[in-house]
Amino acid sequence: MNLPSQVHITEVGPRDGLQNEKQQVPATVKVELCERLLAAGVDHFEATSFVSPKWVPQMADAAEVMAALPRPQGVIVSVLTPNLKGFESALAAGADEVVIFGAASEAFSQRNINCSIAESIERFRPVADAAKANGLRLRAALSTAFGCPYQGDVPVSAVVDGVERLRDLGCDEIGIADTIGVGTPGQVQRVMEAAARVYPIAQLSGHFHDTYGQALANILACLQAGVARFDSSIAGLGGCPYAKGATGNVATEDVVYMLHGLGIRTGLDLDRLVDAGQWISGFLGRKSLSRAGNALAARRQREQSEAEASA
Amino acid sequence: MNLPSQVHITEVGPRDGLQNEKQQVPATVKVELCERLLAAGVDHFEATSFVSPKWVPQMADAAEVMAALPRPQGVIVSVLTPNLKGFESALAAGADEVVIFGAASEAFSQRNINCSIAESIERFRPVADAAKANGLRLRAALSTAFGCPYQGDVPVSAVVDGVERLRDLGCDEIGIADTIGVGTPGQVQRVMEAAARVYPIAQLSGHFHDTYGQALANILACLQAGVARFDSSIAGLGGCPYAKGATGNVATEDVVYMLHGLGIRTGLDLDRLVDAGQWISGFLGRKSLSRAGNALAARRQREQSEAEASA
């Protein structure tokens, strides 16, 4: 297999993950989660969203979280900012990166943000311009790139079109997202290769959901296509299988377990990631959604009991 | 991607799956599960084990299940037979195939069946000879091929050695099994390629557990190495994450979803597999462990509600 020697992981648990958890999480817990992720070597993470608290009550404490976060050098703290108001708050809070969300599916754009894809790009333009003017990194997510809950199939050409529009906004990174987790590896490889023909592959990332169990196979297919950046969510946060509208973010521990097994460097400490994942799952009062996380935690417990028994 | 155009799935849910479920399942339910699998196009499945009911109470009804099974032409009904006594019962019950279990890890063989790998091969020899003499298909599983709970790493040479021994017993198929689910795709590809140097790849199969979430990525790696036979378990039976000693069989629905997405023929009807998986999970009183199964069932329910609402 021809694979990248190093992969960059953007941890999305504290934002994309927690935002999709029903239970309100206090700012102190969010901050401790970020601290634990930093201790595991995470150097790029989504901390919060500057959005209306009416729409997303879980993120109402955005400024409080940002103010309390440790800010080690070289770590990119990323926030979601759908509009200029959000951007101003993010700037004031000292974000390193802002994220905007486009869609590859016209039907999804209409149903989700009440405008066409073309109109959504125009809405993002002031945010993009402000980010560039203020020296912030600008990342875009292109949702429903592998299938849409409303229109079904999404043609590759629509993804390429979306990547070109976001590229022209000046995005430093574009994440191709399987919002509903329906993609399979061959399709993923074709889409990534097509996207890489109009945008530098080093700035392309993959964002996969494990709703259909396909996320790791899709990431493997991406690696083989030369993609070396992925989003993942500690403990699979945001993907509660018992919640309606479960998003099913792929779990960071599962991704890192595979990458390290493939001999790919991530700069992350899997043991500490497992700790962080078990800790936040404990807070949420449920089992972690990371299979590797649970298996490694159980193995550790078994080894500990055996050591104690033989002591 | 260079992939096989067709893949053969051996369904192991009724045996390997149910055997690892705590709850006793009546023979009538086992038979109905097999009927539902047959209706979904399954043409090769593990029906039961002829083993001591003291050791495996779940399989005490082996003869009853075999007698009640429908036997459509061309379908291979497979049973586990660890010894000659089991073989005689399997033969009397009309099994098409018997399965024997070897290990790639010396420590696992000692701990699990109280003898060395070499001794275990000698124990299997009478079963193998009897199978050949009676015209039954002989399949072997080589467990702990990617890691062992007792010795940790298992060298590739040990797998090759195991494959050679089982080949020399006359096995028609050898399944390389990741018993504890620790393997990752690069390792899997190296092991499969090494095994294929001493045994025909068309007769090699992969048996993966999703304990660390790696099963589908490992199957993708196998496909790329030319392996086109896999075991899988409907609804992920046998892999209850809440049970101690969870085995984590990869779910048939997840595998088939990926294969069909890759344009690979399986001869299976995914919708009917989902039905069978949801049905047996309902009987067991728990959510299916198949992510694709649950997602497809939820999607179907949503579409039905929408159709009713608009009617």
XYZ file of C-alpha atoms in Angstrom:
622
model
C 0.000 0.000 0.000
C 1.226 3.432 -0.911
C 0.323 5.550 2.112
C 1.306 8.923 3.549
C 3.944 8.624 6.295
C 2.188 11.207 8.431
C -1.440 12.189 8.940
C -2.939 15.313 10.452
C -5.970 14.844 12.685
C -8.347 17.693 13.473
C -10.223 16.821 16.633
C -13.856 17.880 16.346
C -15.272 16.318 19.525
C -15.559 19.452 21.680
C -17.559 21.271 18.976
C -19.063 19.053 16.266
C -19.307 16.223 18.770
C -20.780 17.924 21.828
C -23.039 20.098 19.674
C -24.894 16.927 18.714
C -25.187 15.640 22.273
C -28.507 16.396 23.928
C -27.175 16.721 27.440
C -25.940 20.227 28.300
C -22.226 20.118 29.111
C -20.808 22.813 31.441
C -18.000 25.030 30.134
C -15.605 23.667 32.766
C -16.089 20.129 31.411
C -15.578 21.304 27.833
C -12.373 23.033 28.840
C -11.122 19.974 30.720
C -11.881 17.842 27.667
C -9.754 20.175 25.537
C -6.969 20.057 28.143
C -7.012 16.265 28.068
C -6.916 16.293 24.261
C -3.964 18.693 24.295
C -2.199 16.364 26.736
C -2.687 13.571 24.188
C -0.880 15.623 21.556
C -3.853 17.143 19.744
C -2.605 20.255 17.933
C -5.731 21.260 15.991
C -9.236 21.134 17.359
C -12.701 22.625 17.041
C -13.334 24.324 20.366
C -16.792 25.831 19.956
C -19.250 27.620 17.657
C -20.119 31.283 17.612
C -23.729 30.790 16.625
C -27.067 31.917 18.012
C -27.672 30.270 21.411
C -31.308 30.028 20.373
C -30.302 27.611 17.611
C -27.502 25.815 19.412
C -27.884 26.117 23.196
C -24.966 23.715 23.755
C -22.595 26.365 22.362
C -24.005 29.361 24.272
C -20.846 29.406 26.425
C -18.500 29.890 23.434
C -16.764 32.994 24.801
C -16.421 31.471 28.268
C -14.839 28.289 26.851
C -12.461 30.260 24.638
C -11.343 32.469 27.532
C -10.547 29.458 29.731
C -8.723 27.343 27.142
C -4.989 26.845 27.489
C -3.269 28.076 24.337
C 0.001 26.220 23.817
C 2.109 27.466 20.934
C 1.553 25.757 17.607
C -1.945 24.547 18.462
C -4.721 25.656 16.117
C -7.952 26.482 17.931
C -10.780 26.378 15.460
C -14.330 27.727 15.788
C -17.431 27.593 13.651
C -18.608 30.985 12.403
C -21.543 30.983 10.005
C -21.689 34.759 9.689
C -19.849 38.020 10.278
C -21.302 38.443 13.761
C -19.931 35.045 14.711
C -16.633 35.922 13.094
C -16.270 39.125 15.143
C -16.825 37.158 18.342
C -14.360 34.487 17.237
C -11.757 37.128 16.450
C -12.274 38.778 19.820
C -11.955 35.383 21.510
C -8.613 34.754 19.803
C -9.540 31.898 17.458
C -6.778 30.748 15.100
C -9.121 29.344 12.506
C -12.716 29.832 11.459
C -14.845 27.202 9.778
C -17.622 27.723 7.267
C -20.030 25.076 6.004
C -20.952 24.606 2.371
C -23.037 21.807 0.889
C -22.541 19.681 -2.212
C -26.251 18.887 -2.389
C -28.571 21.641 -3.572
C -31.524 20.012 -1.768
C -29.576 19.902 1.496
C -28.577 23.561 1.188
C -32.188 24.571 0.619
C -33.579 22.467 3.466
C -30.776 23.152 5.916
C -29.914 26.811 5.447
C -32.818 27.997 3.295
C -30.799 29.167 0.340
C -29.113 27.831 -2.777
C -25.480 26.751 -2.745
C -24.571 29.833 -4.785
C -26.334 32.116 -2.281
C -24.632 30.374 0.660
C -21.235 31.099 -0.893
C -22.145 34.773 -1.123
C -23.158 34.744 2.542
C -19.780 33.259 3.483
C -17.799 35.758 1.425
C -17.678 38.508 4.114
C -16.533 35.930 6.697
C -13.887 34.602 4.323
C -12.664 38.110 3.492
C -12.564 39.086 7.162
C -10.623 35.933 8.033
C -8.038 36.647 5.358
C -7.831 40.321 6.341
C -7.217 39.372 9.967
C -4.726 36.577 9.232
C -6.959 33.769 10.467
C -6.843 30.342 8.901
C -10.001 29.651 6.881
C -11.345 26.123 6.690
C -14.464 24.975 4.891
C -16.506 21.841 5.226
C -18.356 20.599 2.176
C -21.235 18.571 3.549
C -23.305 15.825 1.875
C -20.455 15.111 -0.549
C -21.267 11.394 -0.750
C -25.039 11.373 -0.434
C -27.897 13.537 0.758
C -30.869 12.699 2.958
C -33.167 14.694 0.651
C -31.897 14.199 -2.890
C -30.102 10.845 -2.462
C -27.142 10.619 -4.825
C -24.815 13.595 -5.149
C -22.877 13.696 -8.427
C -19.085 13.975 -8.303
C -19.384 17.109 -10.436
C -21.358 18.799 -7.637
C -18.516 18.089 -5.206
C -15.944 19.434 -7.646
C -18.094 22.517 -8.178
C -18.333 23.042 -4.412
C -14.585 22.647 -3.963
C -13.941 25.220 -6.701
C -16.305 27.742 -5.096
C -14.735 27.293 -1.665
C -11.245 27.416 -3.151
C -12.149 30.710 -4.820
C -13.234 32.082 -1.423
C -9.619 31.536 -0.366
C -10.067 28.516 1.906
C -6.842 27.139 3.369
C -8.408 23.718 3.837
C -11.504 22.055 2.428
C -13.019 19.082 4.216
C -15.055 16.704 2.090
C -17.750 15.443 4.443
C -19.921 12.351 4.419
C -22.607 13.959 6.544
C -24.903 10.949 6.640
C -22.220 8.262 6.464
C -23.492 6.557 3.310
C -20.279 6.611 1.249
C -18.259 3.519 0.400
C -14.518 3.302 -0.349
C -14.547 3.227 -4.161
C -16.865 6.225 -4.340
C -14.772 8.037 -1.730
C -11.616 7.487 -3.734
C -13.254 8.735 -6.949
C -14.591 11.861 -5.229
C -11.266 12.641 -3.548
C -9.333 12.174 -6.773
C -11.752 14.480 -8.594
C -11.486 17.107 -5.840
C -7.693 16.876 -5.955
C -7.759 17.820 -9.632
C -9.059 21.316 -8.738
C -7.538 21.859 -5.281
C -4.189 20.903 -3.678
C -4.516 17.457 -2.131
C -2.337 18.527 0.813
C -5.130 20.943 1.807
C -7.977 18.476 1.300
C -9.347 16.641 4.301
C -11.859 13.880 4.863
C -14.703 14.000 7.382
C -16.438 10.667 7.836
C -19.363 9.419 9.819
C -19.661 5.841 10.957
C -23.447 5.634 10.581
C -23.134 2.675 8.192
C -19.866 1.413 9.689
C -17.878 2.567 6.640
C -15.738 5.353 8.110
C -12.426 3.540 8.601
C -12.626 1.769 5.247
C -13.327 5.162 3.663
C -10.355 6.703 5.451
C -8.165 3.856 4.215
C -9.359 4.550 0.667
C -8.530 8.249 1.145
C -5.029 7.444 2.401
C -4.454 5.372 -0.714
C -5.580 8.347 -2.805
C -3.021 10.538 -1.002
C -5.333 12.380 1.408
C -3.531 12.895 4.702
C -5.883 15.082 6.759
C -8.947 13.866 8.627
C -11.458 15.101 11.160
C -12.414 12.765 13.985
C -14.267 12.987 17.263
C -13.015 11.670 20.589
C -15.170 8.777 21.835
C -17.269 9.202 18.676
C -18.922 12.206 20.363
C -21.975 13.411 18.500
C -22.818 9.993 17.234
C -25.033 8.624 19.954
C -26.777 5.714 18.248
C -29.786 6.119 20.524
C -30.405 9.744 19.592
C -32.576 10.780 16.700
C -30.532 12.370 13.956
C -27.389 10.633 15.171
C -24.503 11.959 13.164
C -22.040 9.184 13.912
C -18.712 11.001 13.808
C -15.892 8.528 13.412
C -14.088 8.057 16.729
C -10.571 9.490 17.019
C -9.335 6.428 18.905
C -10.466 4.088 16.091
C -8.782 6.242 13.437
C -5.534 6.578 15.386
C -5.479 2.851 16.181
C -5.655 2.124 12.448
C -3.130 4.792 11.462
C -0.562 3.681 14.030
C -1.142 0.070 12.966
C -0.367 1.170 9.405
C 2.879 2.723 10.649
C 1.602 6.251 9.994
C 2.696 9.006 12.388
C 0.027 11.214 13.954
C 1.877 12.863 16.852
C -0.923 11.597 19.103
C -0.700 9.439 22.224
C -3.357 6.750 21.837
C -3.374 5.825 25.540
C -4.118 9.399 26.509
C -6.772 9.692 23.819
C -8.423 6.592 25.275
C -8.323 8.238 28.717
C -9.928 11.407 27.370
C -12.597 9.414 25.524
C -13.476 7.275 28.536
C -13.528 10.344 30.750
C -15.983 12.363 28.651
C -18.159 9.290 28.079
C -18.238 8.814 31.842
C -19.378 12.400 32.217
C -22.138 11.830 29.665
C -23.114 8.697 31.556
C -22.754 6.322 28.655
C -20.396 3.899 26.996
C -17.933 5.446 24.575
C -18.816 4.986 20.913
C -15.185 4.205 20.094
C -14.675 0.482 19.621
C -10.886 0.754 19.915
C -11.280 3.050 22.927
C -13.498 0.576 24.751
C -11.359 -2.418 23.784
C -8.145 -0.725 24.893
C -9.705 0.480 28.155
C -10.986 -3.048 28.875
C -7.590 -4.549 28.047
C -5.870 -2.108 30.375
C -8.299 -2.937 33.185
C -7.739 -6.669 32.643
C -3.967 -6.267 32.735
C -4.253 -4.207 35.906
C -6.406 -6.846 37.638
C -3.961 -9.557 36.613
C -1.010 -7.551 37.898
C -2.812 -6.974 41.194
C -3.802 -10.643 41.466
C -0.220 -11.775 40.966
C 1.218 -9.122 43.307
C -8.789 -0.121 -6.917
C -8.226 -3.578 -8.263
C -10.969 -5.636 -6.633
C -12.640 -9.005 -7.200
C -15.929 -8.703 -9.121
C -17.629 -11.225 -6.859
C -17.282 -12.147 -3.192
C -18.427 -15.250 -1.358
C -19.878 -14.690 2.114
C -20.109 -17.504 4.657
C -22.744 -16.545 7.201
C -21.618 -17.563 10.698
C -24.363 -15.938 12.783
C -26.422 -19.045 13.628
C -23.347 -20.882 14.973
C -20.336 -18.698 15.753
C -22.681 -15.826 16.527
C -25.335 -17.446 18.709
C -22.729 -19.624 20.435
C -21.323 -16.445 21.951
C -24.698 -15.110 23.061
C -25.551 -15.787 26.686
C -29.275 -16.073 26.209
C -30.439 -19.593 25.256
C -32.112 -19.512 21.841
C -34.738 -22.189 21.043
C -34.143 -24.447 18.044
C -37.248 -23.055 16.301
C -35.777 -19.552 16.420
C -32.429 -20.788 15.102
C -34.192 -22.533 12.227
C -36.264 -19.460 11.424
C -33.085 -17.367 11.423
C -31.553 -19.773 8.873
C -34.723 -19.628 6.775
C -34.588 -15.846 6.754
C -30.929 -15.951 5.763
C -31.680 -18.370 2.945
C -34.440 -16.034 1.765
C -31.797 -13.278 1.599
C -29.706 -15.394 -0.748
C -27.251 -16.897 1.749
C -25.825 -20.061 0.165
C -23.211 -21.061 2.753
C -23.723 -20.863 6.489
C -22.625 -22.311 9.802
C -25.734 -23.960 11.222
C -24.536 -25.431 14.505
C -21.745 -27.229 16.403
C -21.542 -30.887 17.278
C -19.731 -30.366 20.557
C -20.313 -31.424 24.129
C -23.469 -29.734 25.488
C -21.608 -29.441 28.780
C -19.116 -27.095 27.120
C -21.495 -25.279 24.799
C -25.093 -25.531 26.056
C -26.274 -23.133 23.313
C -25.523 -25.855 20.713
C -27.104 -28.799 22.574
C -29.914 -28.842 19.997
C -27.571 -29.407 17.042
C -29.351 -32.512 15.719
C -32.778 -30.932 16.150
C -31.719 -27.805 14.257
C -30.146 -29.829 11.448
C -33.263 -32.003 11.078
C -35.549 -28.977 10.780
C -33.421 -26.914 8.374
C -34.643 -26.464 4.830
C -31.987 -27.771 2.430
C -32.237 -25.977 -0.892
C -29.944 -27.279 -3.593
C -26.562 -25.620 -3.877
C -26.547 -24.348 -0.301
C -23.623 -25.454 1.873
C -24.650 -26.226 5.446
C -21.585 -26.108 7.626
C -21.085 -27.408 11.171
C -18.280 -27.281 13.698
C -16.826 -30.692 14.603
C -13.802 -30.681 16.912
C -13.486 -34.471 17.025
C -14.555 -37.740 15.407
C -17.611 -38.105 17.630
C -18.817 -34.694 16.477
C -18.020 -35.633 12.899
C -20.141 -38.801 13.060
C -23.098 -36.786 14.332
C -22.556 -34.157 11.641
C -22.433 -36.826 8.973
C -25.620 -38.439 10.280
C -27.295 -35.023 10.327
C -26.407 -34.461 6.664
C -23.885 -31.635 6.969
C -22.224 -30.538 3.722
C -19.128 -29.156 5.364
C -17.287 -29.614 8.631
C -15.117 -26.971 10.258
C -12.032 -27.505 12.378
C -10.224 -24.851 14.373
C -6.463 -24.412 14.434
C -4.487 -21.611 16.058
C -1.566 -19.550 14.821
C -0.512 -18.717 18.375
C 1.157 -21.452 20.396
C 0.104 -19.764 23.659
C -3.529 -19.626 22.523
C -3.511 -23.297 21.542
C -2.120 -24.274 24.938
C -4.528 -22.083 26.899
C -7.577 -22.786 24.776
C -7.357 -26.474 23.891
C -4.591 -27.639 26.226
C -2.206 -28.898 23.590
C 0.434 -27.634 21.202
C -0.447 -26.581 17.658
C 1.285 -29.715 16.347
C -0.770 -31.930 18.679
C -4.002 -30.167 17.686
C -3.293 -30.951 14.024
C -2.899 -34.636 14.903
C -6.230 -34.522 16.749
C -7.907 -33.060 13.674
C -6.411 -35.618 11.298
C -9.079 -38.321 11.849
C -11.822 -35.729 11.315
C -10.121 -34.479 8.169
C -9.641 -37.991 6.829
C -13.237 -38.927 7.601
C -14.510 -35.787 5.889
C -12.517 -36.568 2.751
C -13.575 -40.236 2.819
C -17.227 -39.227 3.061
C -17.061 -36.509 0.432
C -17.711 -33.640 2.845
C -16.183 -30.235 2.335
C -13.465 -29.530 4.914
C -12.924 -25.997 6.115
C -10.428 -24.827 8.705
C -10.238 -21.675 10.721
C -6.822 -20.448 11.784
C -7.464 -18.367 14.879
C -5.327 -15.621 16.460
C -3.621 -14.983 13.118
C -3.193 -11.251 13.794
C -2.609 -11.188 17.537
C -3.138 -13.292 20.630
C -4.572 -12.386 24.031
C -1.798 -14.391 25.728
C 1.357 -13.955 23.659
C 0.555 -10.632 21.971
C 2.159 -10.463 18.526
C 1.889 -13.467 16.234
C 4.631 -13.640 13.585
C 3.612 -13.963 9.936
C 5.725 -17.133 9.781
C 3.434 -18.760 12.370
C 0.418 -18.053 10.182
C 2.170 -19.465 7.118
C 3.153 -22.522 9.137
C -0.460 -22.990 10.262
C -1.764 -22.626 6.722
C 0.716 -25.255 5.490
C -0.313 -27.731 8.195
C -4.024 -27.240 7.473
C -3.390 -27.423 3.722
C -1.587 -30.745 4.253
C -4.643 -32.039 6.140
C -6.530 -31.543 2.894
C -8.593 -28.483 3.790
C -10.746 -27.109 0.966
C -10.813 -23.666 2.561
C -8.690 -21.991 5.213
C -10.043 -18.967 7.048
C -7.461 -16.602 8.486
C -9.105 -15.279 11.634
C -8.533 -12.151 13.695
C -9.996 -13.702 16.831
C -9.521 -10.646 19.047
C -9.934 -8.004 16.354
C -6.539 -6.315 16.810
C -5.314 -6.439 13.201
C -4.907 -3.384 10.992
C -5.057 -3.230 7.184
C -1.339 -3.217 6.312
C -0.665 -6.189 8.569
C -3.707 -7.984 7.180
C -2.495 -7.506 3.645
C 1.001 -8.791 4.490
C -0.402 -11.878 6.250
C -2.831 -12.675 3.422
C -0.143 -12.265 0.782
C 2.166 -14.581 2.741
C -0.600 -17.178 3.166
C -1.386 -16.987 -0.545
C 2.196 -17.978 -1.339
C 1.599 -21.435 0.197
C -2.130 -21.950 -0.463
C -4.458 -21.018 -3.356
C -5.851 -17.529 -2.725
C -9.238 -18.593 -4.147
C -9.575 -20.956 -1.160
C -8.384 -18.475 1.452
C -10.951 -16.570 3.459
C -10.877 -13.758 5.990
C -12.656 -13.809 9.336
C -12.653 -10.451 11.079
C -13.882 -9.144 14.382
C -14.865 -5.543 14.887
C -13.605 -5.291 18.466
C -11.315 -2.371 17.560
C -13.528 -1.129 14.709
C -11.047 -2.344 12.075
C -13.011 -5.143 10.389
C -14.245 -3.356 7.257
C -10.918 -1.642 6.630
C -9.254 -5.047 6.988
C -11.706 -6.603 4.550
C -11.001 -3.795 2.086
C -7.277 -4.535 2.425
C -7.986 -8.242 1.777
C -10.008 -7.451 -1.320
C -7.099 -5.435 -2.641
C -4.846 -8.447 -2.012
C -7.220 -10.625 -4.037
C -9.039 -12.406 -1.192
C -12.681 -12.897 -2.162
C -14.151 -15.023 0.639
C -15.224 -13.734 4.036
C -17.097 -14.891 7.098
C -19.585 -12.508 8.656
C -22.335 -12.647 11.232
C -25.846 -11.301 10.766
C -26.527 -8.359 13.120
C -22.969 -8.823 14.413
C -24.263 -11.765 16.480
C -21.751 -12.967 19.017
C -20.266 -9.557 19.465
C -22.402 -8.113 22.226
C -20.337 -5.203 23.537
C -21.900 -5.573 26.968
C -20.899 -9.225 27.400
C -17.598 -10.276 28.872
C -15.424 -11.974 26.277
C -17.255 -10.220 23.469
C -15.994 -11.607 20.210
C -17.214 -8.820 17.948
C -17.920 -10.670 14.707
C -18.165 -8.229 11.837
C -21.813 -7.728 10.850
C -22.938 -9.200 7.519
C -25.025 -6.126 6.716
C -21.995 -3.813 7.119
C -19.841 -6.024 4.889
C -22.499 -6.377 2.188
C -23.238 -2.639 2.268
C -19.560 -1.972 1.546
C -19.233 -4.691 -1.096
C -22.316 -3.562 -3.013
C -21.095 0.031 -2.748
C -17.839 -1.134 -4.329
C -19.830 -2.713 -7.158
C -18.937 -6.236 -6.024
C -21.560 -8.958 -6.490
C -22.470 -11.113 -3.475
C -25.743 -12.731 -4.555
C -27.255 -11.391 -1.338
C -30.307 -9.187 -0.862
C -29.283 -6.477 1.593
C -32.863 -5.502 2.472
C -33.677 -9.049 3.482
C -30.437 -9.348 5.431
C -31.434 -6.214 7.326
C -34.820 -7.800 8.064
C -33.175 -10.982 9.353
C -30.740 -8.983 11.491
C -33.434 -6.785 12.996
C -35.620 -9.831 13.634
C -33.022 -11.843 15.548
C -31.914 -8.748 17.478
C -35.550 -8.221 18.439
C -35.697 -11.782 19.678
C -32.545 -11.212 21.754
C -34.119 -8.040 23.108
C -31.354 -5.725 22.040
C -30.276 -3.337 19.323
C -28.513 -4.969 16.385
C -24.735 -4.537 16.379
C -24.782 -3.815 12.648
C -24.396 -0.106 11.976
C -25.575 -0.436 8.372
C -28.435 -2.664 9.501
C -29.648 -0.140 12.035
C -29.182 2.813 9.683
C -31.050 1.098 6.840
C -33.857 -0.029 9.143
C -34.212 3.522 10.486
C -34.181 4.949 6.977
C -36.887 2.530 5.888
C -39.041 3.429 8.886
C -38.596 7.142 8.153
C -39.571 6.695 4.510
C -42.617 4.672 5.549
C -43.759 7.367 8.011
C -43.302 10.041 5.351
C -45.264 7.999 2.811
C -48.066 7.496 5.340
C -48.049 11.184 6.309
C -48.378 12.273 2.680
C -51.021 9.634 1.861
